[in-house]
Short mmCIF file of C-alpha atoms and ligand atoms in Angstrom, two decimals:
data_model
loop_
_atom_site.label_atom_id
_atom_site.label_comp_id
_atom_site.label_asym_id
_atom_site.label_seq_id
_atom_site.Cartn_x
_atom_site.Cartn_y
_atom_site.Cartn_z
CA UNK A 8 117.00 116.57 101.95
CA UNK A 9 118.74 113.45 100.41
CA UNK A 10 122.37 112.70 101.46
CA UNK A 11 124.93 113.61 99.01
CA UNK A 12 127.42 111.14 98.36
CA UNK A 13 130.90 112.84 98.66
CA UNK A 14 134.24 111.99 96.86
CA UNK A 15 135.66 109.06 99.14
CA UNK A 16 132.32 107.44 98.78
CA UNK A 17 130.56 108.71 102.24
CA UNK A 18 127.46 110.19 102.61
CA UNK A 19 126.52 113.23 104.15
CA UNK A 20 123.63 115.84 104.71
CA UNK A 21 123.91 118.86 103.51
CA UNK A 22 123.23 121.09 106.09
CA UNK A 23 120.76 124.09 105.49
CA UNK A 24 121.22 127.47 107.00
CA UNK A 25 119.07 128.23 109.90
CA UNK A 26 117.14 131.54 108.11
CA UNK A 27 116.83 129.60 105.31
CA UNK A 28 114.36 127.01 106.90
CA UNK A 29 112.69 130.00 108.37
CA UNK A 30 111.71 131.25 105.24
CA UNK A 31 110.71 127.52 103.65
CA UNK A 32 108.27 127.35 106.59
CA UNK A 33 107.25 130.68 106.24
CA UNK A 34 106.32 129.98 102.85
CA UNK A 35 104.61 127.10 103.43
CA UNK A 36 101.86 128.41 106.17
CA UNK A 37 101.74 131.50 103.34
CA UNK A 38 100.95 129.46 99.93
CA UNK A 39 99.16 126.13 101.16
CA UNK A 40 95.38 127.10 101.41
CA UNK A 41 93.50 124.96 103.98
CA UNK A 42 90.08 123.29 102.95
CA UNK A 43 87.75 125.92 102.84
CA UNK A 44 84.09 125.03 102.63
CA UNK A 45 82.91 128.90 101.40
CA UNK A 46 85.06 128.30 98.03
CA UNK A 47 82.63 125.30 97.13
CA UNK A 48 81.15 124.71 93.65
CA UNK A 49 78.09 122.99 93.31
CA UNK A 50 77.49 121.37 89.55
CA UNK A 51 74.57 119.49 89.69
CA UNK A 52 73.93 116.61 87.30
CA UNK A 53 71.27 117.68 84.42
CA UNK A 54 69.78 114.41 84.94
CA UNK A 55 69.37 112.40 87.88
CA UNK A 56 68.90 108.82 87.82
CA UNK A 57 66.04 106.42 88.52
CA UNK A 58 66.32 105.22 92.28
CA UNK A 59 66.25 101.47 92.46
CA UNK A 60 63.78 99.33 94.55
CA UNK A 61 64.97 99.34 98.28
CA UNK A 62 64.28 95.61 98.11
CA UNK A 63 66.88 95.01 95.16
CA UNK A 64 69.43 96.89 96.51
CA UNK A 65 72.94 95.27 96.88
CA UNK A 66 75.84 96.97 99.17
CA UNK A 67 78.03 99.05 97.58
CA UNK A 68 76.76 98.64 93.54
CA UNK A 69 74.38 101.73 93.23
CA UNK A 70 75.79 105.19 93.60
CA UNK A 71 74.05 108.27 93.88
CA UNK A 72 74.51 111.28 91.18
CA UNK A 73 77.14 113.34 92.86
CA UNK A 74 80.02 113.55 94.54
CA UNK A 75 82.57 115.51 96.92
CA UNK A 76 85.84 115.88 94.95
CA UNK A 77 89.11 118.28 96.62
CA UNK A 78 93.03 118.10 95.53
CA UNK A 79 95.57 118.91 97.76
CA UNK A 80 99.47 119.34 96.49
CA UNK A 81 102.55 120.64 98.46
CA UNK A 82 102.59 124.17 96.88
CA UNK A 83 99.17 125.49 96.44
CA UNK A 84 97.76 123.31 99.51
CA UNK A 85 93.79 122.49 99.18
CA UNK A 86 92.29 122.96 96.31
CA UNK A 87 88.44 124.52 96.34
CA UNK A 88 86.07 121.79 97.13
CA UNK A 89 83.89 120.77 93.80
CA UNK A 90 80.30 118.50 94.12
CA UNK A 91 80.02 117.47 90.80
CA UNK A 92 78.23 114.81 88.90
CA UNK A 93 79.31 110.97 89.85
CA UNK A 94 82.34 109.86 87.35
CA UNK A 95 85.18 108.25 86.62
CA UNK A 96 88.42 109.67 88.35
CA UNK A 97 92.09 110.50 85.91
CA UNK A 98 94.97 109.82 87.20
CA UNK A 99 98.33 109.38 86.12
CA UNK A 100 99.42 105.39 85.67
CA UNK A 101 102.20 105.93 88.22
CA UNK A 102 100.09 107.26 91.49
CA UNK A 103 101.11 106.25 94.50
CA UNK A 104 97.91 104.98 95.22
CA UNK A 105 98.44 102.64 92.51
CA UNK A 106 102.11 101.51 93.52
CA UNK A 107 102.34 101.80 97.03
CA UNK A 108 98.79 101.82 98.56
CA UNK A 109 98.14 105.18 99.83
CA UNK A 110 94.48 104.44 99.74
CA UNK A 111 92.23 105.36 103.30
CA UNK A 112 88.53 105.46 103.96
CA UNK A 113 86.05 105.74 106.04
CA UNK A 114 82.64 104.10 106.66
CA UNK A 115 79.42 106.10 107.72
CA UNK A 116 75.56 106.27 107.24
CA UNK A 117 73.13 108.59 106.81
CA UNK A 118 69.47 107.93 107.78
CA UNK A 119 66.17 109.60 107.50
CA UNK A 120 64.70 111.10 110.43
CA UNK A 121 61.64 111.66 111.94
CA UNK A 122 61.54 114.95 110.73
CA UNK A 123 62.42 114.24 106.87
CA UNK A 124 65.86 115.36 106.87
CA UNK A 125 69.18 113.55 107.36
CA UNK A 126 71.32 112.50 110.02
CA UNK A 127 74.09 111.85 110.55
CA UNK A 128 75.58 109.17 113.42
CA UNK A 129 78.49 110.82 115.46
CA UNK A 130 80.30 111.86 112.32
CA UNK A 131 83.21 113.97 114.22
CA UNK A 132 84.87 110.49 115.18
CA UNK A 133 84.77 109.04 111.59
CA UNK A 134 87.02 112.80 110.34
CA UNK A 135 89.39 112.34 113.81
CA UNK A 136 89.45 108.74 112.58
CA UNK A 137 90.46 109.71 108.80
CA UNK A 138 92.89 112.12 110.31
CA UNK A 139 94.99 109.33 111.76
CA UNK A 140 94.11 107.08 108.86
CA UNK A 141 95.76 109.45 106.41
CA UNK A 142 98.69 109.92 109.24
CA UNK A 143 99.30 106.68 109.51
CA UNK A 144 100.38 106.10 105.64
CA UNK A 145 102.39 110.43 105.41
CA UNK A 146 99.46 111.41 103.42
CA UNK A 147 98.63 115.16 103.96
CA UNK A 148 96.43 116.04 106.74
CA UNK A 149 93.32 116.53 106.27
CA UNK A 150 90.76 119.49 107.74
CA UNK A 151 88.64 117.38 109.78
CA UNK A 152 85.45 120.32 110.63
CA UNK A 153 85.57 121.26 106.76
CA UNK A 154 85.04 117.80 105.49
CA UNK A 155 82.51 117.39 107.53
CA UNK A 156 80.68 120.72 106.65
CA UNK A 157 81.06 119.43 103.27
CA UNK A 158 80.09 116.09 103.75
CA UNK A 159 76.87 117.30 105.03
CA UNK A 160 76.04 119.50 102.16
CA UNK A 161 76.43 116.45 99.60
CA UNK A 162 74.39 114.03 101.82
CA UNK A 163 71.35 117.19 101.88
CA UNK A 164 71.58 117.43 97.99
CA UNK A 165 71.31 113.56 97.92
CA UNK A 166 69.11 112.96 100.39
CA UNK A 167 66.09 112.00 98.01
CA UNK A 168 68.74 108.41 97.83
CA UNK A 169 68.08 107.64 101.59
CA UNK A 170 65.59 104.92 101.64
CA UNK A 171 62.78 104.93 103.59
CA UNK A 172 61.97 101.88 105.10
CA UNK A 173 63.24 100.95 108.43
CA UNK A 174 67.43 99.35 108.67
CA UNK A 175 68.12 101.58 105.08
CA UNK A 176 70.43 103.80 105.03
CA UNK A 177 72.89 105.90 102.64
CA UNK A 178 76.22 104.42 103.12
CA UNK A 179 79.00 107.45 102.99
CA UNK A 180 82.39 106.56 101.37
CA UNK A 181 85.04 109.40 102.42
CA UNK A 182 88.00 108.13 100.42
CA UNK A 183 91.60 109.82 100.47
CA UNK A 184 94.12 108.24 97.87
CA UNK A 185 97.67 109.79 97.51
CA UNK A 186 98.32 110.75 93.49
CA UNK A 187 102.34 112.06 93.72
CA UNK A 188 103.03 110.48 90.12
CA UNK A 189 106.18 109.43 90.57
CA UNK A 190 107.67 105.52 91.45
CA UNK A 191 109.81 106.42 94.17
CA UNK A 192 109.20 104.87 96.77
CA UNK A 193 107.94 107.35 99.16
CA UNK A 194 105.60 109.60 100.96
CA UNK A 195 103.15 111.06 98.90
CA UNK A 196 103.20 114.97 98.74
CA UNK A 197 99.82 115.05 97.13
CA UNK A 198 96.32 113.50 97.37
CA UNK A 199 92.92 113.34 96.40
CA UNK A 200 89.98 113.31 98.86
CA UNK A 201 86.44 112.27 97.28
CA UNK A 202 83.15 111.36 98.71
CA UNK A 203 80.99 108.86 97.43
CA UNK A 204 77.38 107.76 98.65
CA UNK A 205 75.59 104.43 98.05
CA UNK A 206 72.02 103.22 98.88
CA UNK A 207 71.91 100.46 101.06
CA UNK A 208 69.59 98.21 103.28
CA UNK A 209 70.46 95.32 105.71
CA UNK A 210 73.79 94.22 104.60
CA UNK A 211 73.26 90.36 105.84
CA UNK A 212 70.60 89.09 103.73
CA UNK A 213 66.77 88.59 104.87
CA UNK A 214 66.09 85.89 106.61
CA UNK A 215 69.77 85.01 108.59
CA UNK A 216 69.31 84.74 111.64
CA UNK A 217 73.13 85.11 112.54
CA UNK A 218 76.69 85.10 111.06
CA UNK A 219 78.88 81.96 110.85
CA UNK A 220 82.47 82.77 111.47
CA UNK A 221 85.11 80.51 111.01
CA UNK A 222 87.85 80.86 113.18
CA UNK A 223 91.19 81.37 111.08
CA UNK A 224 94.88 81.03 113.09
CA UNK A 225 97.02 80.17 109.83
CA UNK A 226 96.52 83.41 108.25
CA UNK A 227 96.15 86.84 110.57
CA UNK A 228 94.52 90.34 109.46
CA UNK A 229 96.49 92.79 111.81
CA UNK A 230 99.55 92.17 114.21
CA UNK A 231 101.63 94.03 116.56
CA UNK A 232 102.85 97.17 115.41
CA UNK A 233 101.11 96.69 112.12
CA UNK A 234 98.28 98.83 110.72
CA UNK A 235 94.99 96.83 111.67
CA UNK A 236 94.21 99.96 114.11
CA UNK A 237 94.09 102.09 110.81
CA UNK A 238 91.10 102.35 107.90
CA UNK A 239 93.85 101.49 105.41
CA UNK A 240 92.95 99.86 101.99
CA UNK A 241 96.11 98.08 101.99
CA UNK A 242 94.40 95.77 105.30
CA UNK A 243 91.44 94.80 103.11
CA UNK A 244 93.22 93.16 100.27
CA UNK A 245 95.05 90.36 101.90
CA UNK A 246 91.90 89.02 103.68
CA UNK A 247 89.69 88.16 100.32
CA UNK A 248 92.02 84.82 99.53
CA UNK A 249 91.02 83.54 103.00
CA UNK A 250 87.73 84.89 102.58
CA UNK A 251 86.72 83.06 99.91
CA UNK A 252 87.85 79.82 101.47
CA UNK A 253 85.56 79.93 104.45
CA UNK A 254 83.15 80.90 102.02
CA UNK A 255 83.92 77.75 100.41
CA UNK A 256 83.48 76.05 103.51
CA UNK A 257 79.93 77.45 104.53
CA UNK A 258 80.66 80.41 106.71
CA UNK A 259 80.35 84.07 106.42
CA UNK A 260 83.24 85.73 107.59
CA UNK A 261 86.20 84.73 108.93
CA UNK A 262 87.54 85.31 112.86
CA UNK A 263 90.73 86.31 112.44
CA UNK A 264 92.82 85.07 115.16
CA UNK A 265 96.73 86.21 116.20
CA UNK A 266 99.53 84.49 118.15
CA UNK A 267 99.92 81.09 119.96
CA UNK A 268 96.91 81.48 122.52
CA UNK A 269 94.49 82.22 118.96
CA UNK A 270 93.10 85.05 120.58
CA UNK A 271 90.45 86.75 119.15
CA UNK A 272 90.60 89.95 116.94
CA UNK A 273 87.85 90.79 114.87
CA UNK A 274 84.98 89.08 112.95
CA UNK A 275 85.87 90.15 108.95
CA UNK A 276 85.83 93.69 108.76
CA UNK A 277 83.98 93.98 112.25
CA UNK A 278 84.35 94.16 116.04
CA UNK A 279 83.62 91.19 118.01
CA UNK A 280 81.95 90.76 121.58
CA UNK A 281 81.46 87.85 123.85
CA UNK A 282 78.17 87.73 126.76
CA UNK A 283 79.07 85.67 129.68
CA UNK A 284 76.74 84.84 132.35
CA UNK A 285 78.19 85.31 135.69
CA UNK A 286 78.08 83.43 139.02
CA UNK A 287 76.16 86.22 140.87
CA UNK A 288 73.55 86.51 137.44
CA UNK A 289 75.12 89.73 136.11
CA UNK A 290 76.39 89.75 132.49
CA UNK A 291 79.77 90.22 131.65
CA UNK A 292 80.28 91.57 128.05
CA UNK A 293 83.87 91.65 126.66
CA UNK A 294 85.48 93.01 123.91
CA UNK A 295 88.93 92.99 122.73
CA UNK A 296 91.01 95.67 123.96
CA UNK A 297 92.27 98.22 121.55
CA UNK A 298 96.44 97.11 121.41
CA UNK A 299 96.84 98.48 117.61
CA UNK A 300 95.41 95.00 116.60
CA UNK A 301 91.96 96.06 116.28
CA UNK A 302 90.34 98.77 114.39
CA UNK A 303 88.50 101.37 116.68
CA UNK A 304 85.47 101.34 115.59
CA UNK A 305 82.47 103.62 116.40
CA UNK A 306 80.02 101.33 116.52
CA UNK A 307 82.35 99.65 119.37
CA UNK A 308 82.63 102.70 121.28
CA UNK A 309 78.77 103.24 120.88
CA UNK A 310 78.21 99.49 122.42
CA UNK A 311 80.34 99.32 125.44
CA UNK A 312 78.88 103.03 125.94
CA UNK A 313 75.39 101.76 126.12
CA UNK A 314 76.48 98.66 127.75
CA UNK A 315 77.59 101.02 130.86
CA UNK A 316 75.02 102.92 130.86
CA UNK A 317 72.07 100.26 130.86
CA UNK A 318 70.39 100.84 134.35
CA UNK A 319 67.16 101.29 136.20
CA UNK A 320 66.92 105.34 135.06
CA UNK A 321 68.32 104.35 131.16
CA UNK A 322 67.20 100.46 130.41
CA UNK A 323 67.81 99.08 127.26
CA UNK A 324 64.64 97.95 125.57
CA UNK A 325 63.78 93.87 126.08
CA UNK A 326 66.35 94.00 129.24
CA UNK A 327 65.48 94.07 132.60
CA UNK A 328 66.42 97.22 134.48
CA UNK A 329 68.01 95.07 137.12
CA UNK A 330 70.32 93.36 135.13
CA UNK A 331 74.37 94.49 135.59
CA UNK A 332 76.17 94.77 132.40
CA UNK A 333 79.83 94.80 133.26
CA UNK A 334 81.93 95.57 130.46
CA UNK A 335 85.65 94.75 129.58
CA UNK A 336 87.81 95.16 126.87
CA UNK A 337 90.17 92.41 127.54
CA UNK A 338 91.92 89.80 125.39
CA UNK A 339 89.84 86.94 124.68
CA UNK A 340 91.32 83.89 123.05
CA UNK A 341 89.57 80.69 121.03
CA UNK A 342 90.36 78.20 123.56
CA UNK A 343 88.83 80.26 126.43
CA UNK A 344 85.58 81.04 124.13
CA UNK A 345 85.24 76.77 123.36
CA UNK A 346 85.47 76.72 127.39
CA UNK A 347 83.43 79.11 128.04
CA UNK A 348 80.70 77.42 125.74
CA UNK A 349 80.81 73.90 127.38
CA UNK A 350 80.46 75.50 130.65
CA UNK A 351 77.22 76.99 129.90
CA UNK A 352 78.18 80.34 130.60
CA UNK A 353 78.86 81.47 126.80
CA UNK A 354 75.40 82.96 126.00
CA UNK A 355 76.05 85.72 122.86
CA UNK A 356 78.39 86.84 120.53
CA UNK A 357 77.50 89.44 118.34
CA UNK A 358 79.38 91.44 115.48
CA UNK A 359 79.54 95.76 115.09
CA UNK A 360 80.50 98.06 112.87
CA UNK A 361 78.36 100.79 110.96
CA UNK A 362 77.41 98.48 108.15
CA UNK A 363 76.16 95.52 110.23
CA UNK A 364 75.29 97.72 112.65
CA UNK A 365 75.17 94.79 115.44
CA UNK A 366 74.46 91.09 114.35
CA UNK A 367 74.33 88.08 115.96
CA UNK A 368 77.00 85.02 115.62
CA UNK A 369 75.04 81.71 115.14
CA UNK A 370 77.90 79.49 115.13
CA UNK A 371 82.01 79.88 115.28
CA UNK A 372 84.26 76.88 113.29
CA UNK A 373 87.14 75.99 115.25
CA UNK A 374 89.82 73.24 114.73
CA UNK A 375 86.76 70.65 113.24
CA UNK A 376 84.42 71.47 115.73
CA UNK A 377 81.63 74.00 116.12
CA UNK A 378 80.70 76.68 118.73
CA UNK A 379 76.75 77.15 118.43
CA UNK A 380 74.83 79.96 119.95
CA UNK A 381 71.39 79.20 120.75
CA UNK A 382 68.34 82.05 118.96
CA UNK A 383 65.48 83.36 121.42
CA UNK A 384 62.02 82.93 119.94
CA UNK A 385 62.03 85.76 117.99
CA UNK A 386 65.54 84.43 115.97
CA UNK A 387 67.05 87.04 118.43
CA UNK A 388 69.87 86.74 120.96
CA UNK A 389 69.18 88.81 124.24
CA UNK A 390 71.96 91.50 124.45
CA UNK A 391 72.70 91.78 120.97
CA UNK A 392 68.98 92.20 120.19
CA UNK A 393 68.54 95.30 122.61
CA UNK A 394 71.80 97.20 121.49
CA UNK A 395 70.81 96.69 117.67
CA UNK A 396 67.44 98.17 118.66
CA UNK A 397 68.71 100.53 120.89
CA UNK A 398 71.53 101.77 118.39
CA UNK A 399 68.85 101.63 115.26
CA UNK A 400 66.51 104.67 117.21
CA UNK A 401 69.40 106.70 118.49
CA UNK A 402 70.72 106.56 114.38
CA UNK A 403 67.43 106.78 112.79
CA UNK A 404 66.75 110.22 115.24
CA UNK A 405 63.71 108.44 117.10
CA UNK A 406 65.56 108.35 120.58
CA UNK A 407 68.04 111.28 121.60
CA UNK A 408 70.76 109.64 123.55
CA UNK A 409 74.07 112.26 124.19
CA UNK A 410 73.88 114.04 120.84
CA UNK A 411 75.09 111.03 118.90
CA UNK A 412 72.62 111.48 115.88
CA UNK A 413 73.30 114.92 113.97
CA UNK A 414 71.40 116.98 111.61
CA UNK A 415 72.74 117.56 108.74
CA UNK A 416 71.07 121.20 108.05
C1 LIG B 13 85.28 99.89 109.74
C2 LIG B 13 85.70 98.69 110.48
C3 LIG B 13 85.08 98.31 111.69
C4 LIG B 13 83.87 99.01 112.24
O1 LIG B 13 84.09 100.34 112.56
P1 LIG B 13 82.83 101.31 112.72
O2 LIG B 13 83.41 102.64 113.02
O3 LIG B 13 82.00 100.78 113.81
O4 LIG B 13 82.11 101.25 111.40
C5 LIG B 13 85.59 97.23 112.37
N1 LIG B 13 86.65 96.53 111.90
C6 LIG B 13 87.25 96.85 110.75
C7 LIG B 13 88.41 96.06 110.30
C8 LIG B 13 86.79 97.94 109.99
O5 LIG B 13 87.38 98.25 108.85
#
């Protein structure tokens, strides 16, 4: 309740009697209906479009004919989910997602598999991860098993859109923007939650045989206490200026670097990971650590996972079974990368996240002067090859590893 400015010019709260906050509560639970997945319409297109070439496809241009549309506002609470024909959005001029940035996604794939039907790739963690996206900026929560029922029902009716050829996928854009039209600056009390789908193959293009990063110290993507931890919009925005200069300059995507020792966050909108060869031949493979700085990703947790659990009884395909991977999520910092490097011991560095899936670094930019990572014969580096390979089956359903890969019937 706002303060009420009294006749001498100081400010007080009104205070509200304690039955009636029972019954506002009361009221609330009563009226505000949760997401409910049995009150879905379906209105299907009445005509679908052509499907593009896999070959031709660019990420992100082409979406499919439907999508996942639900409201949610403070007195009636979710509105009954709709999966309607792809189309423009209305919203009022004055939406908080136009003023203040209450904009949050997520980023997930769908794949064929064996079987014909779609998966999906440990899709609980992307909802729990929207959850504290939407948290994170006072948008309303979100039902996290409902979306996800739903989800799956728009990816089945699209599923004809998932390519079949080998490293395509449908790319899944769970979007929640907050629409309260009003400029105040302030929490908004009601949102929109849509789901949009996109063909897509390998997002580097062919024939790369790793990303060039620059290293970047003068600008930083995420700091302490900030929101970098957080699938925010409002993170992506400031990076494009110093995007487009390393562009400019010949390399990929940036490393975004924080603080006086330059350590290391992430690679553009990716994790980053370090192999170090060790004195007793084991492989250390670090990570780093997640301090709020760095974005939690899946494909992160999926890595070190696989990392640990590479052994004699569960290899991972081109290593040897002997081999110790010992992973660490620790803070890594420019300097100690360049040292590692002339030492010898720097041997990969690789990129993750569900669009990349896992990619190799070919060289890092640093202060004038270049950290190079040498290719195997097949224009592969050894780690990173076997987790992309590794990570590809589990997603595409041909290898069952912990229930990671999901049906979507
Ligand atoms: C989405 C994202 C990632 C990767 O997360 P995944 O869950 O693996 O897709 C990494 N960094 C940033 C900044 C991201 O936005």
């Amino acid at each position: 309740m706002a303060p009420v400015a009294t006749a001498n010019g100081n400010t007080h709260t009104p205070s509200i009697p304690e039955t009636l906050k029972k019954v506002e509560v009361v009221k609330d639970q009563d009226v505000q209906a949760d997401m409910d997945p049995s009150k879905l319409t379906i209105k299907l297109a009445d005509k679908l479009k052509a499907i593009p070439e896999p070959e031709t496809l660019v990420f992100g241009q082409v979406m499919t004919d439907h999508m996942l549309v639900m409201n949610f506002d403070a007195e009636s609470g979710w509105s009954a989910p709709v999966i309607q024909p792809y189309q423009p959005l209305q919203l009022d001029p004055a939406s908080s997602c136009f003023q203040y940035c209450t904009n949050v996604f997520e980023g997930m794939k769908a794949y064929v598999g064996p079987d014909g039907e779609p998966r999906l790739f440990r899709p609980e963690l992307n909802m729990a991860r929207l959850q504290t996206s939407v948290g994170r900026v006072a948008l309303p929560p979100i039902n996290p098993e409902a979306l996800l029922v739903l989800l799956k029902k728009l990816v089945s009716i699209e599923k004809r859109w998932i390519p079949k050829l080998p490293g395509y996928s449908l790319y899944i854009r769970p979007t929640v923007i907050g629409t309260r039209a009003a400029l105040g600056v302030a929490a908004s009390t009601s949102s929109m939650l849509y789901v949009i789908l996109c063909p897509t193959g390998p997002y580097f293009p062919s024939g790369v045989s790793g990303i060039s990063l620059l290293a970047e110290s003068e600008s930083v993507r995420s700091w302490p206490g900030g929101t970098g931890g957080y699938k925010l919009g409002l993170n992506y925005a400031p990076c494009f200026a110093p995007q487009r200069i390393a562009a400019k300059l010949g390399y990929m995507q940036i490393l975004w670097l924080l603080g006086e020792d330059r350590r290391i966050t992430e690679a553009g909108a990716m994790n980053f990971f370090v192999v170090v060869k060790r004195d007793d031949g084991d492989l250390d493979v670090l990570t780093p650590p997640l301090d709020g700085t760095i974005l939690p990703g899946i494909t992160r947790a999926s890595v070190l996972a696989l990392c640990e659990a590479h052994s004699p009884a569960t290899p991972l395909p081109g290593l040897s079974p002997d081999l110790k991977l010992h992973i660490h999520e620790r803070t890594i910092t420019m300097p100690e990368v360049v040292q590692l490097h002339q030492s010898g011991r720097l041997t990969e560095a690789f990129c993750v996240g569900t669009a990349v899936i896992v990619a190799g670094v070919s060289r890092i930019g640093f202060e004038g002067k270049e950290v190079k990572f040498s290719m195997g014969s097949d224009n592969q580096q050894y780690v990173t090859a076997a987790l992309a390979n590794r990570l590809e089956a589990i997603q595409e359903g041909r290898f069952e590893w912990q229930g990671w890969s999901v049906s979507c019937n």
